[in-house]
Amino acid sequence: MGTREQIVAAADRLFYEHGFEHTSFAAIAEAVRISRGNFYYHFKTKDEILAAVIASRVEATREMLRSWADESGDPAERIRLFIRIVVTNGPDIRAFGCPVGTLTAELAKLRHPSRPEATALFTLFRDWLGEQFTALGHETDADAMAMHVLTFSQGVATLANAFGDEDFVRREVDRLEAWLATC
Amino acid sequence: MGTREQIVAAADRLFYEHGFEHTSFAAIAEAVRISRGNFYYHFKTKDEILAAVIASRVEATREMLRSWADESGDPAERIRLFIRIVVTNGPDIRAFGCPVGTLTAELAKLRHPSRPEATALFTLFRDWLGEQFTALGHETDADAMAMHVLTFSQGVATLANAFGDEDFVRREVDRLEAWLATC
DNA sequence: GTCTATAAGCTGATAGAC
DNA sequence: GTCTATCAGCTTATAGAC
């Protein structure tokens, strides 16, 4: 892995764990074990790193959605794979929340120019879920149902982070899977 | 209103709109129109201001819950008053998210000592909602139902902030009110 | 490509006059 | 209680040697 990719990977993790603004160049440089000076050879501004991190997350998300589509041809099962992320990534979510939700919220407060790109991460999930609901025969309200599933995931992530309660997550997952079964 | 209260009120709003870390002493001082030096007569550290802001929010929340209880004796109607905050405070929520959810998420990433106090804001709503569900005869799962309503509100707030979509909020409110009617 | 050295600015925080 | 003046430290960012 080249230095640039290492920087993006380290920044991605640090932005998630500590937030974008709270993460300094020094912290990223230390994580990658390069000097702050060398850092600026690869990225001229902090905003450039953020753009690269978001682009990297977009690619990783696309890859994950592809792998879910490969894993099952059943749209309902694909949606369940999404619903269960809050369990699969339980420890990270309890510690740091949802990487997409917390980033979009922070960039909104900072009025950051990269905010639309962060929101586009949500749109990837939204459109993919919409396609699955369409395949289930819910053409007219596929998008509303996709948004409902996203609402669930964001609510669960925020409260799992606040209360650190694994059982709560399990209950909400069961509830939404029961709802999905009636669709 | 005394200077101290003005500082707390200005900090409260700025923490909400720009985030805790992104809000500088200079910005608060400017909003209250006092010098940075005078600032330190009232608060010795930034963390002290945060503690005062959270305490102020706790009091405001208690007052709001009291007023809701006064407004209606029907537990289901009281819960609806909570559910509809995402509509009532629609413009603020679309612009800055939920004041409780975004603060707890930020303090978690900062590993801030006041994090438990911020989470206690959630607990106020959780307990109050739980009391209403208990009054509706759901003794055994009143807390789970309270958490479900909180999950809704946090999910809606996060996505309303990301997409700025008023119709989405309306749809999710209708959906949860329909669920409540079956309880 | 990577380093050291350093600049310029903002941050939270203090001292002391009025 | 409010002010001005100031501090040390950290931040992003640059210059230039190797």
PDB file of N, CA, C and O (backbone and C1' of nucleotides) in Angstrom, chain C:
ATOM      1  P    DG C   1       6.495   9.111  -5.992  1.00  0.00           P
ATOM      2  O5'  DG C   1       6.936   8.988  -4.459  1.00  0.00           O
ATOM      3  C5'  DG C   1       7.971   9.843  -4.122  1.00  0.00           C
ATOM      4  C4'  DG C   1       8.591   9.382  -2.846  1.00  0.00           C
ATOM      5  C3'  DG C   1       7.736   9.673  -1.622  1.00  0.00           C
ATOM      6  O3'  DG C   1       8.190   8.804  -0.566  1.00  0.00           O
ATOM      7  C1'  DG C   1       9.585  11.139  -1.632  1.00  0.00           C
ATOM      8  P    DT C   2       7.343   8.590   0.754  1.00  0.00           P
ATOM      9  O5'  DT C   2       8.173   9.341   1.877  1.00  0.00           O
ATOM     10  C5'  DT C   2       9.495   8.879   2.196  1.00  0.00           C
ATOM     11  C4'  DT C   2      10.295   9.973   2.864  1.00  0.00           C
ATOM     12  C3'  DT C   2       9.614  10.669   4.052  1.00  0.00           C
ATOM     13  O3'  DT C   2      10.064  10.114   5.278  1.00  0.00           O
ATOM     14  C1'  DT C   2      10.964  12.139   2.708  1.00  0.00           C
ATOM     15  P    DC C   3       9.627  10.831   6.659  1.00  0.00           P
ATOM     16  O5'  DC C   3      10.702  11.995   6.854  1.00  0.00           O
ATOM     17  C5'  DC C   3      12.053  11.663   7.162  1.00  0.00           C
ATOM     18  C4'  DC C   3      12.933  12.917   7.102  1.00  0.00           C
ATOM     19  C3'  DC C   3      12.583  13.986   8.140  1.00  0.00           C
ATOM     20  O3'  DC C   3      13.297  13.714   9.351  1.00  0.00           O
ATOM     21  C1'  DC C   3      13.002  14.965   5.973  1.00  0.00           C
ATOM     22  P    DT C   4      12.877  14.573  10.653  1.00  0.00           P
ATOM     23  O5'  DT C   4      13.561  15.988  10.406  1.00  0.00           O
ATOM     24  C5'  DT C   4      14.968  16.118  10.231  1.00  0.00           C
ATOM     25  C4'  DT C   4      15.330  17.596  10.110  1.00  0.00           C
ATOM     26  C3'  DT C   4      14.940  18.432  11.335  1.00  0.00           C
ATOM     27  O3'  DT C   4      15.974  19.374  11.609  1.00  0.00           O
ATOM     28  C1'  DT C   4      13.880  19.298   9.394  1.00  0.00           C
ATOM     29  P    DA C   5      15.891  20.343  12.923  1.00  0.00           P
ATOM     30  O5'  DA C   5      15.395  21.721  12.293  1.00  0.00           O
ATOM     31  C5'  DA C   5      15.925  22.178  11.047  1.00  0.00           C
ATOM     32  C4'  DA C   5      15.226  23.463  10.638  1.00  0.00           C
ATOM     33  C3'  DA C   5      14.769  24.329  11.815  1.00  0.00           C
ATOM     34  O3'  DA C   5      15.097  25.689  11.542  1.00  0.00           O
ATOM     35  C1'  DA C   5      12.929  23.860  10.399  1.00  0.00           C
ATOM     36  P    DT C   6      14.790  26.845  12.682  1.00  0.00           P
ATOM     37  O5'  DT C   6      13.503  27.545  12.070  1.00  0.00           O
ATOM     38  C5'  DT C   6      13.414  27.720  10.646  1.00  0.00           C
ATOM     39  C4'  DT C   6      12.005  28.122  10.272  1.00  0.00           C
ATOM     40  C3'  DT C   6      11.323  29.054  11.290  1.00  0.00           C
ATOM     41  O3'  DT C   6      10.911  30.229  10.626  1.00  0.00           O
ATOM     42  C1'  DT C   6       9.854  27.351  10.591  1.00  0.00           C
ATOM     43  P    DA C   7      10.714  31.606  11.419  1.00  0.00           P
ATOM     44  O5'  DA C   7       9.460  32.223  10.682  1.00  0.00           O
ATOM     45  C5'  DA C   7       9.351  32.099   9.246  1.00  0.00           C
ATOM     46  C4'  DA C   7       7.897  31.864   8.881  1.00  0.00           C
ATOM     47  C3'  DA C   7       6.931  32.841   9.525  1.00  0.00           C
ATOM     48  O3'  DA C   7       6.265  33.558   8.510  1.00  0.00           O
ATOM     49  C1'  DA C   7       6.152  30.591   9.712  1.00  0.00           C
ATOM     50  P    DA C   8       5.771  35.065   8.754  1.00  0.00           P
ATOM     51  O5'  DA C   8       4.210  34.833   8.995  1.00  0.00           O
ATOM     52  C5'  DA C   8       3.465  34.049   8.064  1.00  0.00           C
ATOM     53  C4'  DA C   8       2.124  33.708   8.663  1.00  0.00           C
ATOM     54  C3'  DA C   8       1.541  34.805   9.561  1.00  0.00           C
ATOM     55  O3'  DA C   8       0.195  34.978   9.174  1.00  0.00           O
ATOM     56  C1'  DA C   8       1.560  32.748  10.710  1.00  0.00           C
ATOM     57  P    DG C   9      -0.745  36.105   9.875  1.00  0.00           P
ATOM     58  O5'  DG C   9      -1.856  35.170  10.545  1.00  0.00           O
ATOM     59  C5'  DG C   9      -2.361  34.037   9.833  1.00  0.00           C
ATOM     60  C4'  DG C   9      -3.159  33.162  10.780  1.00  0.00           C
ATOM     61  C3'  DG C   9      -4.013  33.957  11.779  1.00  0.00           C
ATOM     62  O3'  DG C   9      -5.320  33.408  11.825  1.00  0.00           O
ATOM     63  C1'  DG C   9      -2.681  32.364  12.912  1.00  0.00           C
ATOM     64  P    DC C  10      -6.513  34.302  12.409  1.00  0.00           P
ATOM     65  O5'  DC C  10      -7.205  33.252  13.377  1.00  0.00           O
ATOM     66  C5'  DC C  10      -7.397  31.893  12.958  1.00  0.00           C
ATOM     67  C4'  DC C  10      -7.304  30.984  14.167  1.00  0.00           C
ATOM     68  C3'  DC C  10      -8.179  31.444  15.335  1.00  0.00           C
ATOM     69  O3'  DC C  10      -9.159  30.453  15.597  1.00  0.00           O
ATOM     70  C1'  DC C  10      -5.982  30.823  16.055  1.00  0.00           C
ATOM     71  P    DT C  11     -10.261  30.677  16.725  1.00  0.00           P
ATOM     72  O5'  DT C  11      -9.730  29.837  17.956  1.00  0.00           O
ATOM     73  C5'  DT C  11      -9.394  28.445  17.789  1.00  0.00           C
ATOM     74  C4'  DT C  11      -8.779  27.916  19.068  1.00  0.00           C
ATOM     75  C3'  DT C  11      -9.414  28.474  20.337  1.00  0.00           C
ATOM     76  O3'  DT C  11     -10.468  27.627  20.743  1.00  0.00           O
ATOM     77  C1'  DT C  11      -6.996  28.488  20.487  1.00  0.00           C
ATOM     78  P    DG C  12     -11.377  28.122  21.966  1.00  0.00           P
ATOM     79  O5'  DG C  12     -10.507  27.789  23.255  1.00  0.00           O
ATOM     80  C5'  DG C  12     -10.109  26.450  23.519  1.00  0.00           C
ATOM     81  C4'  DG C  12      -9.101  26.445  24.656  1.00  0.00           C
ATOM     82  C3'  DG C  12      -9.674  26.885  26.002  1.00  0.00           C
ATOM     83  O3'  DG C  12      -9.102  26.087  27.041  1.00  0.00           O
ATOM     84  C1'  DG C  12      -7.898  28.334  25.394  1.00  0.00           C
ATOM     85  P    DA C  13      -9.590  26.410  28.549  1.00  0.00           P
ATOM     86  O5'  DA C  13      -8.575  27.534  29.053  1.00  0.00           O
ATOM     87  C5'  DA C  13      -7.207  27.186  29.279  1.00  0.00           C
ATOM     88  C4'  DA C  13      -6.448  28.425  29.732  1.00  0.00           C
ATOM     89  C3'  DA C  13      -7.033  29.120  30.966  1.00  0.00           C
ATOM     90  O3'  DA C  13      -6.099  29.035  32.041  1.00  0.00           O
ATOM     91  C1'  DA C  13      -6.347  30.666  29.293  1.00  0.00           C
ATOM     92  P    DT C  14      -6.422  29.738  33.449  1.00  0.00           P
ATOM     93  O5'  DT C  14      -5.492  31.025  33.354  1.00  0.00           O
ATOM     94  C5'  DT C  14      -4.114  30.870  33.004  1.00  0.00           C
ATOM     95  C4'  DT C  14      -3.390  32.191  33.176  1.00  0.00           C
ATOM     96  C3'  DT C  14      -3.681  32.932  34.485  1.00  0.00           C
ATOM     97  O3'  DT C  14      -2.441  33.338  35.058  1.00  0.00           O
ATOM     98  C1'  DT C  14      -3.993  34.377  32.636  1.00  0.00           C
ATOM     99  P    DA C  15      -2.435  34.070  36.505  1.00  0.00           P
ATOM    100  O5'  DA C  15      -2.131  35.581  36.104  1.00  0.00           O
ATOM    101  C5'  DA C  15      -1.225  35.875  35.031  1.00  0.00           C
ATOM    102  C4'  DA C  15      -0.867  37.357  35.047  1.00  0.00           C
ATOM    103  C3'  DA C  15      -1.055  38.048  36.396  1.00  0.00           C
ATOM    104  O3'  DA C  15      -0.028  39.038  36.542  1.00  0.00           O
ATOM    105  C1'  DA C  15      -2.555  38.972  34.799  1.00  0.00           C
ATOM    106  P    DG C  16       0.048  39.898  37.934  1.00  0.00           P
ATOM    107  O5'  DG C  16      -0.664  41.265  37.540  1.00  0.00           O
ATOM    108  C5'  DG C  16      -0.258  41.954  36.353  1.00  0.00           C
ATOM    109  C4'  DG C  16      -1.236  43.073  36.056  1.00  0.00           C
ATOM    110  C3'  DG C  16      -1.672  43.877  37.301  1.00  0.00           C
ATOM    111  O3'  DG C  16      -1.772  45.245  36.923  1.00  0.00           O
ATOM    112  C1'  DG C  16      -3.548  43.123  36.173  1.00  0.00           C
ATOM    113  P    DA C  17      -1.861  46.418  38.045  1.00  0.00           P
ATOM    114  O5'  DA C  17      -2.571  47.604  37.264  1.00  0.00           O
ATOM    115  C5'  DA C  17      -2.167  47.943  35.932  1.00  0.00           C
ATOM    116  C4'  DA C  17      -3.336  48.569  35.187  1.00  0.00           C
ATOM    117  C3'  DA C  17      -4.046  49.692  35.957  1.00  0.00           C
ATOM    118  O3'  DA C  17      -4.336  50.775  35.079  1.00  0.00           O
ATOM    119  C1'  DA C  17      -5.612  47.976  35.407  1.00  0.00           C
ATOM    120  P    DC C  18      -4.908  52.158  35.670  1.00  0.00           P
ATOM    121  O5'  DC C  18      -6.478  51.980  35.694  1.00  0.00           O
ATOM    122  C5'  DC C  18      -7.236  52.142  34.476  1.00  0.00           C
ATOM    123  C4'  DC C  18      -8.688  51.798  34.767  1.00  0.00           C
ATOM    124  C3'  DC C  18      -9.340  52.671  35.836  1.00  0.00           C
ATOM    125  O3'  DC C  18     -10.209  53.619  35.212  1.00  0.00           O
ATOM    126  C1'  DC C  18      -9.989  50.370  35.991  1.00  0.00           C
TER     127       DC C  18
END
